[in-house]
Coordinates of C-alpha atoms in Angstrom, one line a residue:
F28 CA -9.3 17.2 -4.3
G29 CA -7.2 14.2 -3.3
V30 CA -10.1 11.8 -3.6
L31 CA -11.1 13.3 -6.9
G32 CA -7.6 12.7 -8.2
M33 CA -7.6 9.1 -7.0
M34 CA -10.9 8.5 -8.8
I35 CA -9.6 10.1 -12.0
M36 CA -6.4 7.9 -11.8
V37 CA -8.1 4.6 -11.5
S38 CA -10.9 5.3 -14.0
S39 CA -8.9 6.8 -16.8
T40 CA -7.8 4.9 -20.0
N41 CA -5.6 7.8 -21.2
F42 CA -2.1 8.7 -20.1
I43 CA -3.0 12.4 -19.9
T44 CA -6.0 12.0 -17.6
I45 CA -4.0 9.5 -15.5
F46 CA -1.3 12.1 -15.1
I47 CA -3.8 14.8 -14.3
G48 CA -5.4 12.6 -11.6
L49 CA -2.0 11.8 -10.2
E50 CA -1.1 15.5 -9.9
V51 CA -4.5 16.5 -8.4
M52 CA -4.1 13.8 -5.8
S53 CA -0.4 14.6 -5.1
I54 CA -0.8 18.4 -4.7
A55 CA -3.6 17.9 -2.2
V56 CA -1.4 15.5 -0.2
Y57 CA 1.6 17.8 -0.3
V58 CA -0.5 20.4 1.5
L59 CA -2.1 17.9 3.9
C60 CA 1.3 16.6 5.0
G61 CA 2.3 20.1 6.2
L62 CA -1.0 20.8 7.9
L63 CA 0.7 21.2 11.3
S64 CA 2.7 24.2 10.3
G65 CA 4.0 24.7 13.8
N66 CA 5.5 21.2 13.8
P67 CA 9.0 21.0 12.1
R68 CA 8.5 17.3 11.3
S69 CA 5.2 18.0 9.5
V70 CA 6.8 20.8 7.4
E71 CA 9.8 18.5 6.7
A72 CA 7.4 15.7 5.6
S73 CA 5.6 18.0 3.3
L74 CA 8.8 19.4 1.7
K75 CA 10.4 15.9 1.4
Y76 CA 7.3 14.4 -0.2
F77 CA 6.9 17.3 -2.6
L78 CA 10.5 17.3 -3.8
L79 CA 10.8 13.5 -4.2
G80 CA 7.2 13.3 -5.6
A81 CA 8.0 15.9 -8.3
F82 CA 11.1 14.0 -9.3
A83 CA 9.1 10.7 -9.5
T84 CA 6.4 12.4 -11.5
A85 CA 9.0 13.6 -14.0
F86 CA 10.0 10.0 -14.6
L87 CA 6.4 8.9 -15.0
L88 CA 5.7 11.7 -17.5
Y89 CA 8.8 11.1 -19.5
G90 CA 8.0 7.4 -19.6
M91 CA 4.5 8.2 -21.0
A92 CA 6.2 10.5 -23.6
L93 CA 8.5 7.7 -24.7
I94 CA 5.6 5.2 -25.0
Y95 CA 3.7 7.7 -27.1
A96 CA 6.8 8.2 -29.3
T97 CA 7.0 4.5 -30.1
T98 CA 3.2 3.6 -30.3
G99 CA 1.7 6.9 -31.5
S100 CA -1.1 6.9 -28.9
L101 CA -1.8 8.0 -25.3
D102 CA -4.9 5.7 -24.9
I103 CA -3.9 2.5 -23.1
R104 CA -6.5 0.4 -25.1
E105 CA -5.2 1.7 -28.4
I106 CA -1.6 1.0 -27.1
A107 CA -2.8 -2.6 -26.2
D108 CA -4.2 -3.2 -29.7
Y109 CA -1.0 -1.8 -31.3
V110 CA 1.3 -3.9 -29.0
A111 CA -0.8 -7.0 -29.5
S112 CA -0.5 -6.7 -33.3
G113 CA 2.1 -8.8 -35.0
N114 CA 3.8 -5.7 -36.5
F115 CA 5.1 -4.3 -33.2
K116 CA 8.5 -5.1 -31.8
P117 CA 9.7 -3.5 -28.5
T118 CA 12.5 -1.0 -29.2
P119 CA 15.0 0.3 -26.7
M120 CA 13.0 3.6 -26.4
F121 CA 9.9 1.6 -25.6
M122 CA 11.6 -0.4 -22.9
I123 CA 13.1 2.7 -21.4
G124 CA 9.6 4.2 -21.3
L125 CA 8.3 1.1 -19.6
A126 CA 11.1 1.3 -17.0
M127 CA 10.3 4.9 -16.3
L128 CA 6.6 4.1 -15.7
I129 CA 7.7 1.4 -13.2
V130 CA 9.8 4.1 -11.4
G131 CA 6.9 6.5 -11.3
F132 CA 4.4 4.0 -10.0
G133 CA 7.0 2.4 -7.7
F134 CA 7.3 5.8 -5.9
K135 CA 3.6 6.1 -5.3
T136 CA 3.3 2.5 -4.1
A137 CA 6.4 2.9 -1.9
S138 CA 8.2 0.0 -3.5
V139 CA 12.0 -0.5 -3.0
P140 CA 14.2 1.3 -4.1
F141 CA 11.7 4.2 -4.5
H142 CA 10.5 4.0 -0.8
M143 CA 13.0 6.3 1.0
W144 CA 10.4 9.0 1.5
T145 CA 7.9 6.8 3.3
P146 CA 9.1 6.4 6.9
D147 CA 9.9 10.1 7.4
V148 CA 6.8 11.4 5.7
Y149 CA 4.5 8.9 7.5
Q150 CA 6.0 9.8 10.8
G151 CA 6.0 13.5 10.3
A152 CA 2.6 13.9 8.8
P153 CA -0.5 14.1 11.1
T154 CA -1.6 10.6 11.9
S155 CA -5.0 11.0 10.1
I156 CA -3.1 12.1 7.0
T157 CA -0.7 9.2 7.3
A158 CA -3.7 6.8 7.4
Y159 CA -5.1 8.5 4.3
M160 CA -1.7 8.2 2.5
A161 CA -1.2 4.6 3.6
T162 CA -4.6 3.4 2.3
G163 CA -6.1 5.8 -0.3
I164 CA -2.9 6.8 -2.2
K165 CA -1.5 3.3 -2.2
A166 CA -4.8 1.8 -3.4
A167 CA -5.2 4.4 -6.2
A168 CA -1.6 3.9 -7.3
F169 CA -1.9 0.2 -7.4
G170 CA -5.2 0.5 -9.3
A171 CA -3.6 2.7 -12.0
F172 CA -0.5 0.5 -12.1
L173 CA -2.6 -2.5 -12.6
R174 CA -4.8 -0.9 -15.3
V175 CA -1.9 0.4 -17.3
F176 CA 0.3 -2.6 -17.2
Y177 CA -2.3 -5.3 -17.5
T178 CA -4.3 -3.5 -20.2
A179 CA -1.5 -2.0 -22.4
F180 CA 1.6 -4.1 -21.7
L181 CA 0.4 -7.6 -20.8
P182 CA 1.6 -9.1 -24.1
F183 CA 5.2 -8.2 -23.0
I184 CA 4.9 -9.4 -19.4
G185 CA 8.0 -11.4 -20.0
E186 CA 9.9 -8.2 -20.5
W187 CA 8.9 -6.5 -17.3
S188 CA 7.9 -9.3 -14.9
G189 CA 11.5 -10.1 -14.1
I190 CA 12.1 -6.5 -12.9
L191 CA 8.9 -6.6 -10.8
W192 CA 10.1 -10.0 -9.4
L193 CA 13.2 -8.4 -8.0
I194 CA 11.4 -5.3 -6.8
A195 CA 8.8 -7.5 -5.0
V196 CA 11.5 -9.5 -3.2
A197 CA 13.5 -6.4 -2.2
T198 CA 10.3 -4.5 -1.1
M199 CA 9.1 -7.4 1.1
T200 CA 12.5 -8.2 2.6
L201 CA 13.7 -4.6 3.3
G202 CA 10.4 -3.5 4.6
N203 CA 10.1 -6.3 7.1
I204 CA 13.7 -6.3 8.2
T205 CA 13.8 -2.6 8.8
A206 CA 10.5 -2.7 10.7
L207 CA 12.0 -5.1 13.2
V208 CA 14.1 -2.4 14.8
Q209 CA 11.5 0.4 15.0
D210 CA 10.4 1.7 18.4
D211 CA 7.8 4.1 16.9
V212 CA 4.5 2.6 15.9
K213 CA 3.9 5.0 13.1
R214 CA 7.3 4.4 11.7
M215 CA 6.9 0.6 12.1
L216 CA 3.6 0.8 10.2
A217 CA 5.3 2.8 7.5
Y218 CA 7.9 0.0 6.9
S219 CA 5.0 -2.5 7.2
S220 CA 3.2 -0.7 4.4
I221 CA 6.4 -1.0 2.3
A222 CA 6.5 -4.8 2.9
H223 CA 2.8 -5.1 2.0
A224 CA 3.5 -3.4 -1.3
G225 CA 5.9 -6.2 -1.9
Y226 CA 3.3 -8.9 -1.3
I227 CA 1.0 -7.1 -3.8
L228 CA 3.8 -7.0 -6.4
I229 CA 4.0 -10.8 -6.2
A230 CA 0.6 -10.9 -8.0
F231 CA 1.8 -8.3 -10.5
V232 CA 4.5 -10.7 -11.7
I233 CA 2.0 -13.4 -12.6
G234 CA -0.3 -11.6 -15.0
D235 CA -3.5 -13.8 -15.0
Q236 CA -7.1 -13.1 -13.9
F237 CA -6.7 -14.9 -10.5
S238 CA -3.6 -12.8 -9.6
S239 CA -5.3 -9.6 -10.7
S240 CA -8.4 -10.4 -8.6
S241 CA -6.1 -11.2 -5.7
I242 CA -4.5 -7.7 -6.0
L243 CA -7.9 -6.0 -5.6
F244 CA -8.9 -8.3 -2.7
Y245 CA -5.6 -7.7 -0.9
V246 CA -5.8 -3.9 -1.4
L247 CA -9.3 -3.9 0.1
V248 CA -8.2 -6.0 3.1
Y249 CA -5.0 -3.8 3.5
T250 CA -7.2 -0.7 3.6
F251 CA -9.3 -1.9 6.5
M252 CA -6.3 -3.2 8.4
N253 CA -4.4 0.1 8.2
I254 CA -7.4 2.4 8.8
G255 CA -8.2 0.4 12.0
A256 CA -4.6 0.5 13.2
F257 CA -4.0 4.2 12.5
T258 CA -7.4 5.0 14.2
V259 CA -6.1 3.4 17.4
V260 CA -2.9 5.4 17.0
I261 CA -5.0 8.6 16.7
L262 CA -7.1 7.7 19.8
L263 CA -4.0 7.3 21.9
G264 CA -2.5 10.6 20.9
Q265 CA -2.9 13.9 22.7
K266 CA -3.6 17.4 21.5
D267 CA 0.0 18.6 22.1
R268 CA 1.8 15.5 21.0
E269 CA 1.3 12.0 19.5
N270 CA 2.0 9.0 21.7
T271 CA 3.5 6.8 19.0
G272 CA 6.3 5.0 20.8
I273 CA 5.8 1.3 21.6
E274 CA 6.3 2.1 25.3
S275 CA 3.2 4.3 25.1
Y276 CA 1.2 1.1 24.5
A277 CA 2.5 -0.7 27.6
G278 CA -0.3 -1.8 29.9
L279 CA -3.0 -0.7 27.5
A280 CA -5.0 -3.9 27.8
G281 CA -5.4 -3.3 31.5
R282 CA -6.7 0.2 31.2
H283 CA -8.5 0.1 27.9
P284 CA -9.1 -3.6 27.0
L285 CA -11.4 -2.9 24.0
I286 CA -8.9 -0.6 22.3
A287 CA -6.1 -3.1 23.0
L288 CA -8.1 -6.0 21.6
S289 CA -9.0 -4.0 18.5
M290 CA -5.3 -3.1 17.9
A291 CA -4.3 -6.7 18.4
I292 CA -6.8 -7.8 15.8
F293 CA -5.5 -5.2 13.3
L294 CA -1.9 -6.2 13.9
L295 CA -2.6 -9.9 13.7
S296 CA -4.4 -9.4 10.4
L297 CA -1.4 -7.4 9.1
A298 CA 0.7 -10.4 10.2
G299 CA -1.5 -12.8 8.2
I300 CA -2.9 -14.8 11.1
P301 CA -6.1 -16.8 10.5
P302 CA -9.1 -16.5 10.6
L303 CA -8.5 -12.8 9.8
A304 CA -8.7 -11.3 6.3
G305 CA -5.0 -10.6 6.2
F306 CA -4.4 -14.3 6.1
M307 CA -6.7 -14.9 3.2
G308 CA -5.2 -11.9 1.2
K309 CA -1.7 -13.5 1.5
F310 CA -3.1 -16.9 0.9
Y311 CA -4.7 -15.9 -2.5
I312 CA -1.5 -14.1 -3.6
L313 CA 0.8 -16.9 -2.7
S314 CA -1.6 -19.5 -4.2
A315 CA -1.5 -17.5 -7.5
A316 CA 2.3 -17.6 -7.4
I317 CA 2.4 -21.3 -6.8
K318 CA -0.2 -21.9 -9.5
A319 CA 2.0 -20.0 -11.9
K320 CA 5.0 -22.0 -10.8
Y321 CA 6.8 -19.0 -9.1
Y322 CA 7.8 -21.3 -6.3
W323 CA 10.7 -19.3 -5.0
L324 CA 8.7 -16.1 -5.0
A325 CA 6.0 -17.9 -2.9
V326 CA 8.7 -19.2 -0.5
I327 CA 10.2 -15.8 0.0
G328 CA 6.7 -14.4 0.6
V329 CA 6.1 -17.0 3.3
L330 CA 9.4 -16.4 5.0
N331 CA 8.8 -12.6 5.0
S332 CA 5.4 -13.2 6.6
V333 CA 7.0 -15.2 9.4
V334 CA 9.5 -12.4 10.0
A335 CA 6.7 -9.8 10.1
V336 CA 5.0 -11.6 13.0
Y337 CA 7.8 -10.6 15.3
Y338 CA 7.4 -6.8 15.1
Y339 CA 3.6 -6.9 15.2
L340 CA 3.9 -9.1 18.3
R341 CA 6.2 -6.5 20.0
V342 CA 3.3 -4.1 20.2
I343 CA 0.8 -6.8 21.3
M344 CA 3.3 -8.0 24.0
A345 CA 3.6 -4.4 25.2
M346 CA -0.1 -3.9 25.5
Y347 CA -0.8 -7.2 27.4
F348 CA 2.4 -8.1 29.3
R349 CA 4.2 -4.9 30.2
E350 CA 3.4 -2.4 32.9
P351 CA 2.9 1.2 31.9
S352 CA 5.9 3.5 32.6
G353 CA 3.7 6.4 33.4
E354 CA 0.1 7.5 33.5
L355 CA -1.8 6.5 30.3
H356 CA -3.6 9.2 28.3
R357 CA -7.3 8.8 28.4
P358 CA -8.5 8.3 24.8
D359 CA -11.3 10.5 23.4
F360 CA -14.0 7.9 22.6
S361 CA -15.8 9.9 19.9
P362 CA -18.5 8.1 18.0
A363 CA -16.7 8.5 14.7
Y364 CA -13.5 6.7 15.9
S365 CA -15.6 4.0 17.5
I366 CA -17.6 3.4 14.3
V367 CA -14.4 3.2 12.2
I368 CA -12.9 0.6 14.6
V369 CA -16.0 -1.5 14.8
I370 CA -16.5 -1.5 11.0
S371 CA -12.8 -2.4 10.4
V372 CA -12.9 -5.3 12.9
W373 CA -16.1 -6.6 11.4
A374 CA -14.8 -6.3 7.9
L375 CA -11.6 -8.2 8.8
F376 CA -13.5 -11.1 10.3
H377 CA -16.1 -11.2 7.6
M378 CA -13.6 -11.2 4.7
G379 CA -11.5 -13.7 6.6
L380 CA -14.3 -16.2 7.2
F381 CA -16.2 -15.6 3.9
P382 CA -13.6 -14.4 1.4
R383 CA -15.1 -16.1 -1.7
D384 CA -17.8 -13.6 -2.2
F385 CA -15.3 -10.7 -2.1
L386 CA -13.0 -12.5 -4.5
L387 CA -15.8 -13.0 -7.0
I388 CA -16.7 -9.3 -6.8
A389 CA -13.0 -8.5 -7.4
R390 CA -13.0 -10.9 -10.4
K391 CA -16.1 -9.2 -11.9
S392 CA -14.5 -5.8 -11.2
I393 CA -11.4 -6.9 -13.1
G394 CA -13.6 -7.8 -16.1
I395 CA -15.1 -4.3 -16.1
F396 CA -11.9 -2.6 -15.0
M397 CA -9.7 -4.0 -17.8

């Protein structure tokens, strides 16, 4: 049901079906977060996500209602035609509706200041569900966000790009700074996902074809980076508890060198180190910002990328240069986990070394998508 909801969200051109897709996806995830009913953290994660998610959904729905009240349509293509006509002038009601849409999508993409649910929910939910949320939900939310704003409201990008500029800077900065002090890998990856939402929002501010293609490319790269990293976290867990503290990774390179190497590749790609795909994703987004003369936004993005290197290296240093404090758990090398890790590593190198083909595919997708 969750995947069905995501597909409906990103393929719809009508506010009603976008909302239905969002709710189908969200209800499934509320249940999945509380899957470990005997774990208080899992139950807390489910309840917290449900309550805050319902509140954010109300904002999104009310924003859609206000847009309908001012434009007379729920179809984003019809809204685009109406907005592009010379007869339309943005009213206060229209701008309030636009702001409420940003709040609703901001919650689903874990953008600051709508991110407060993310660390606790990501840490409390089962790791496999956390990986699903960090990749699938975020990709679907950004896809719907992109389609709605670039199709219906692009003529008024000057009205909303300033707000997204501030949100992008706050999201990158707060996500990275807070991740610096985390000692739990799942919680660190949660704040990392917040920071990466900020990088993606840089491209949203610009509003041209290259920036929109960069968004799709970055979301694809981000998906492989996080699926790989969370798969390693799952591998190192035990049936009775999850080993998510950074100290649990101490000495991993000596005991399980292939797992440590894979995790290092995922973390270095998240940090944006060449020749991995994470570097090319950030390169395209920052290039789009520079091309559009958003120089300060590009500088802030680069500085945040430098800060992020530190907390990713903490885990790598623990794996390669620290002795284990106790006996390491022997991972369960099931074929499924191994295949996921191998495919993720291959994808990050392939997209990092040959990014042009994927960017062209993203550009063609934008032509169809929009």
